[in-house]
Amino acid sequence: MVIIVATFKPTDFGHVVAFGKTVSDRNQYTGASIAKFVQEYKLHFATQKRTITQQYMVVGTRLENTITIITRHDVRNDSVARAQINGIDYEVLSVSPDDSNEYIRYDYLTLSKITSGGGANNG
């Protein structure tokens, strides 16, 4: 049996994602409660592209409007709830950590863009 291990070049990880949580904050002028992203840590990531078949398989599901990013394995990814890429907030829907014994391991995170109402974009 041949096991194919995903390998990436360092140049594949040319983007930065900030992971953190959302806290409630008060607007100093109106007193209204607003959600504010608080960064806990940053990682470089690569994007996972879907094949046409994979795109057709997720149509009509909660994964339809999501993106998948790949980071070097980090134990903090297991409990992260929010992410921010280029000022856009995302909910972390799932984390697939690499629990192999490989020297270099990768985590796959599925993200859904958060709409202005605070929830994930459901289509």
XYZ file of N, CA and C in Angstrom:
369
model
N 0.851 -1.173 0.000
C 0.000 0.000 0.000
C 0.897 1.237 0.000
N 0.578 2.179 -0.843
C 1.330 3.423 -0.938
C 0.482 4.539 -0.355
N 1.065 5.260 0.591
C 0.362 6.396 1.199
C 0.972 7.668 0.637
N 0.128 8.504 0.064
C 0.584 9.763 -0.495
C 0.388 10.851 0.551
N 1.459 11.509 0.904
C 1.422 12.571 1.903
C 1.395 13.913 1.181
N 0.497 14.783 1.607
C 0.417 16.115 1.008
C 1.675 16.891 1.361
N 2.284 17.443 0.345
C 3.452 18.283 0.582
C 3.190 19.654 -0.008
N 3.680 20.633 0.674
C 3.494 22.001 0.243
C 4.840 22.698 0.213
N 4.941 23.679 -0.648
C 6.129 24.526 -0.694
C 5.925 25.684 0.288
N 7.000 26.204 0.842
C 6.846 27.362 1.741
C 6.124 28.533 1.071
N 6.290 28.676 -0.237
C 5.629 29.777 -0.941
C 4.121 29.598 -1.027
N 3.617 28.373 -0.784
C 2.167 28.150 -0.780
C 1.500 28.864 0.390
N 2.275 29.110 1.449
C 1.737 29.719 2.659
C 2.012 31.228 2.656
N 1.485 31.894 1.636
C 1.742 33.315 1.447
C 0.691 34.236 2.035
N -0.300 33.684 2.723
C -1.364 34.495 3.311
C -1.301 34.367 4.830
N -1.882 35.338 5.513
C -1.883 35.324 6.980
C -3.326 35.348 7.480
N -3.621 34.471 8.434
C -4.931 34.438 9.076
C -4.741 34.724 10.554
N -5.629 35.537 11.109
C -5.631 35.823 12.544
C -6.751 35.010 13.170
N -6.438 34.297 14.232
C -7.440 33.523 14.954
C -7.727 34.209 16.276
N -8.970 34.102 16.724
C -9.333 34.732 17.980
C -10.766 34.440 18.349
N -11.371 35.419 18.997
C -12.753 35.274 19.437
C -13.473 36.599 19.257
N -14.776 36.559 19.336
C -15.583 37.763 19.235
C -16.077 38.123 20.623
N -15.873 39.376 20.988
C -16.366 39.868 22.278
C -17.343 41.011 22.019
N -18.219 41.228 22.970
C -19.190 42.302 22.862
C -18.584 43.581 23.433
N -18.721 44.665 22.687
C -18.158 45.956 23.096
C -19.241 47.015 22.909
N -19.163 48.079 23.655
C -20.144 49.170 23.543
C -19.597 50.283 22.669
N -20.451 50.785 21.780
C -20.112 51.938 20.960
C -20.101 53.154 21.874
N -19.005 53.912 21.863
C -18.877 55.037 22.794
C -19.844 56.176 22.497
N -20.357 56.248 21.283
C -21.248 57.349 20.912
C -22.716 57.011 21.104
N -23.102 55.792 20.728
C -24.519 55.427 20.811
C -24.836 54.509 21.975
N -23.818 53.873 22.550
C -24.050 52.938 23.649
C -24.519 51.575 23.185
N -24.628 51.394 21.873
C -25.085 50.115 21.337
C -23.994 49.062 21.471
N -24.416 47.834 21.674
C -23.476 46.724 21.780
C -23.060 46.278 20.382
N -21.745 46.155 20.165
C -21.239 45.711 18.874
C -20.258 44.560 19.087
N -20.211 43.667 18.117
C -19.283 42.536 18.186
C -17.922 42.995 17.684
N -16.881 42.624 18.423
C -15.532 43.042 18.081
C -14.624 41.807 18.079
N -13.815 41.666 17.025
C -12.880 40.548 16.915
C -11.635 40.841 17.756
N -11.251 39.888 18.590
C -10.046 40.019 19.411
C -9.076 38.922 18.990
N -7.932 39.344 18.467
C -6.940 38.406 17.950
C -6.183 37.715 19.075
N -5.994 36.382 18.928
C -5.208 35.624 19.898
C -3.861 35.201 19.310
N -3.842 34.835 18.019
C -2.588 34.467 17.357
C -2.777 34.497 15.844
N -1.650 34.497 15.120
C -1.665 34.524 13.653
C -0.871 33.338 13.110
N -1.279 32.850 11.937
C -0.556 31.793 11.235
C -0.568 32.079 9.740
N 0.436 31.598 9.042
C 0.427 31.636 7.589
C -0.414 30.459 7.100
N -1.076 30.642 5.956
C -1.908 29.567 5.441
C -1.842 29.478 3.929
N -2.237 28.313 3.439
C -2.431 28.065 2.014
C -3.915 27.802 1.813
N -4.401 28.065 0.620
C -5.819 27.804 0.349
C -5.974 26.437 -0.298
N -7.073 25.783 0.023
C -7.413 24.488 -0.556
C -8.450 24.733 -1.640
N -8.128 24.375 -2.851
C -9.076 24.544 -3.952
C -9.932 23.299 -4.093
N -11.195 23.511 -4.446
C -12.112 22.393 -4.661
C -12.166 22.047 -6.138
N -12.321 20.760 -6.409
C -12.532 20.333 -7.784
C -13.984 20.629 -8.152
N -14.303 20.550 -9.409
C -15.691 20.770 -9.860
C -16.623 19.765 -9.188
N -16.193 18.518 -9.094
C -17.013 17.488 -8.454
C -17.272 17.836 -7.000
N -16.242 18.284 -6.296
C -16.420 18.674 -4.901
C -17.350 19.864 -4.770
N -17.276 20.816 -5.694
C -18.177 21.971 -5.652
C -19.624 21.537 -5.830
N -19.870 20.604 -6.744
C -21.234 20.114 -6.948
C -21.740 19.358 -5.729
N -20.854 18.659 -5.031
C -21.264 17.861 -3.870
C -21.719 18.727 -2.701
N -21.206 19.953 -2.577
C -21.566 20.789 -1.428
C -22.714 21.754 -1.728
N -23.200 21.783 -2.956
C -24.320 22.670 -3.291
C -25.537 22.276 -2.457
N -26.118 23.255 -1.808
C -27.301 23.022 -0.993
C -26.992 22.588 0.428
N -25.725 22.510 0.787
C -25.358 22.146 2.148
C -24.809 23.371 2.864
N -24.525 23.230 4.134
C -23.987 24.365 4.891
C -22.542 24.661 4.513
N -21.930 23.786 3.727
C -20.552 23.997 3.283
C -20.460 24.701 1.934
N -21.606 25.063 1.359
C -21.623 25.645 0.015
C -20.810 26.934 -0.080
N -20.926 27.816 0.870
C -20.243 29.112 0.806
C -19.090 29.180 1.800
N -18.273 28.141 1.804
C -17.158 28.093 2.728
C -15.836 28.051 1.976
N -14.757 28.304 2.720
C -13.419 28.133 2.178
C -12.659 27.196 3.116
N -11.668 26.525 2.583
C -10.820 25.658 3.392
C -9.397 26.179 3.311
N -8.799 26.367 4.478
C -7.415 26.822 4.531
C -6.566 25.742 5.203
N -5.270 25.775 4.910
C -4.337 24.804 5.457
C -3.250 25.560 6.204
N -3.007 25.171 7.448
C -1.940 25.765 8.243
C -1.011 24.657 8.718
N 0.182 25.033 9.112
C 1.029 24.060 9.805
C 0.300 23.678 11.077
N 0.473 22.442 11.519
C -0.233 21.953 12.698
C 0.058 22.834 13.911
N -1.000 23.209 14.603
C -0.891 24.016 15.811
C -2.007 23.566 16.750
N -1.671 23.159 17.959
C -2.677 22.652 18.892
C -3.738 23.698 19.227
N -3.413 24.979 19.090
C -4.396 26.028 19.368
C -5.553 26.004 18.379
N -5.341 25.432 17.198
C -6.399 25.376 16.188
C -7.588 24.529 16.633
N -7.363 23.583 17.537
C -8.433 22.687 17.971
C -9.578 23.413 18.670
N -9.300 24.543 19.304
C -10.332 25.220 20.087
C -10.676 26.617 19.576
N -10.230 26.954 18.383
C -10.470 28.296 17.866
C -11.902 28.413 17.323
N -12.519 29.588 17.486
C -13.900 29.795 17.056
C -14.021 30.779 15.895
N -13.131 31.745 15.826
C -13.217 32.797 14.811
C -11.883 32.972 14.108
N -11.961 33.485 12.888
C -10.770 33.794 12.102
C -11.012 35.096 11.367
N -9.921 35.768 11.012
C -10.028 37.002 10.250
C -8.939 37.001 9.179
N -9.384 37.204 7.931
C -8.470 37.262 6.791
C -8.747 38.555 6.051
N -7.725 39.391 5.915
C -7.853 40.683 5.227
C -9.022 41.506 5.746
N -9.234 41.500 7.055
C -10.295 42.283 7.675
C -11.678 41.670 7.585
N -11.803 40.494 7.005
C -13.097 39.811 6.887
C -13.171 38.732 7.963
N -14.262 38.727 8.726
C -14.445 37.775 9.816
C -15.078 36.479 9.319
N -14.583 35.374 9.865
C -15.062 34.043 9.518
C -15.335 33.250 10.782
N -16.328 32.375 10.713
C -16.568 31.396 11.762
C -15.824 30.129 11.375
N -15.154 29.508 12.329
C -14.467 28.242 12.066
C -15.494 27.130 12.245
N -15.890 26.505 11.126
C -16.905 25.455 11.180
C -16.319 24.112 11.589
N -15.140 23.802 11.075
C -14.525 22.532 11.448
C -13.014 22.622 11.330
N -12.359 21.801 12.136
C -10.904 21.696 12.127
C -10.564 20.224 11.966
N -9.723 19.942 10.987
C -9.250 18.582 10.783
C -7.754 18.569 11.075
N -7.399 18.273 12.339
C -5.979 18.307 12.700
C -5.252 17.069 12.187
N -3.996 17.249 11.905
C -3.153 16.155 11.443
C -2.576 15.456 12.673
N -3.013 14.230 12.936
C -2.529 13.509 14.103
C -1.541 12.403 13.717
N -0.934 12.560 12.556
C 0.044 11.568 12.107
C 1.362 11.755 12.864
N 2.299 10.897 12.578
C 3.617 11.006 13.191
C 4.624 11.667 12.265
N 4.130 12.346 11.246
C 5.010 13.018 10.297
C 5.723 14.187 10.974
N 6.899 14.506 10.465
C 7.674 15.613 11.007
C 6.953 16.943 10.782
N 6.429 17.137 9.573
C 5.670 18.348 9.260
C 4.210 17.938 9.092
N 3.344 18.548 9.900
C 1.927 18.199 9.878
C 1.107 19.435 9.527
N -0.081 19.200 8.967
C -0.942 20.291 8.522
C -2.342 20.127 9.097
N -2.989 21.250 9.381
C -4.380 21.281 9.816
C -5.219 21.908 8.709
N -6.383 21.332 8.461
C -7.331 21.855 7.482
C -8.487 22.478 8.254
N -8.761 23.754 7.985
C -9.832 24.458 8.680
C -10.865 24.935 7.663
N -12.129 24.655 7.935
C -13.220 25.105 7.081
C -13.825 26.352 7.707
N -13.870 27.434 6.914
C -14.331 28.734 7.397
C -15.557 29.199 6.631
N -16.459 29.866 7.340
C -17.649 30.447 6.728
C -17.673 31.933 7.052
N -17.845 32.755 6.021
C -17.857 34.212 6.195
C -19.019 34.612 7.086
N -18.753 35.516 8.037
C -19.770 35.991 8.958
C -20.474 37.190 8.338
N -21.787 37.130 8.320
C -22.580 38.236 7.783
C -22.669 39.337 8.830
N -23.212 40.470 8.450
C -23.276 41.618 9.359
C -24.123 41.351 10.590
N -25.010 40.357 10.551
C -25.836 40.030 11.710
C -25.108 39.254 12.771
N -23.850 38.846 12.485
C -23.072 38.141 13.472
C -23.005 36.648 13.261
N -23.891 36.094 12.426
C -23.870 34.657 12.195
C -23.162 34.324 10.920
N -22.923 33.042 10.736
C -22.245 32.585 9.510
C -23.181 32.718 8.323
N -22.607 32.944 7.167
C -23.373 33.076 5.934
C -23.912 31.709 5.542
N -25.216 31.590 5.521
C -25.854 30.320 5.180
C -26.373 30.284 3.759
N -25.934 31.171 2.953
C -26.324 31.088 1.565
C -27.181 32.209 1.181
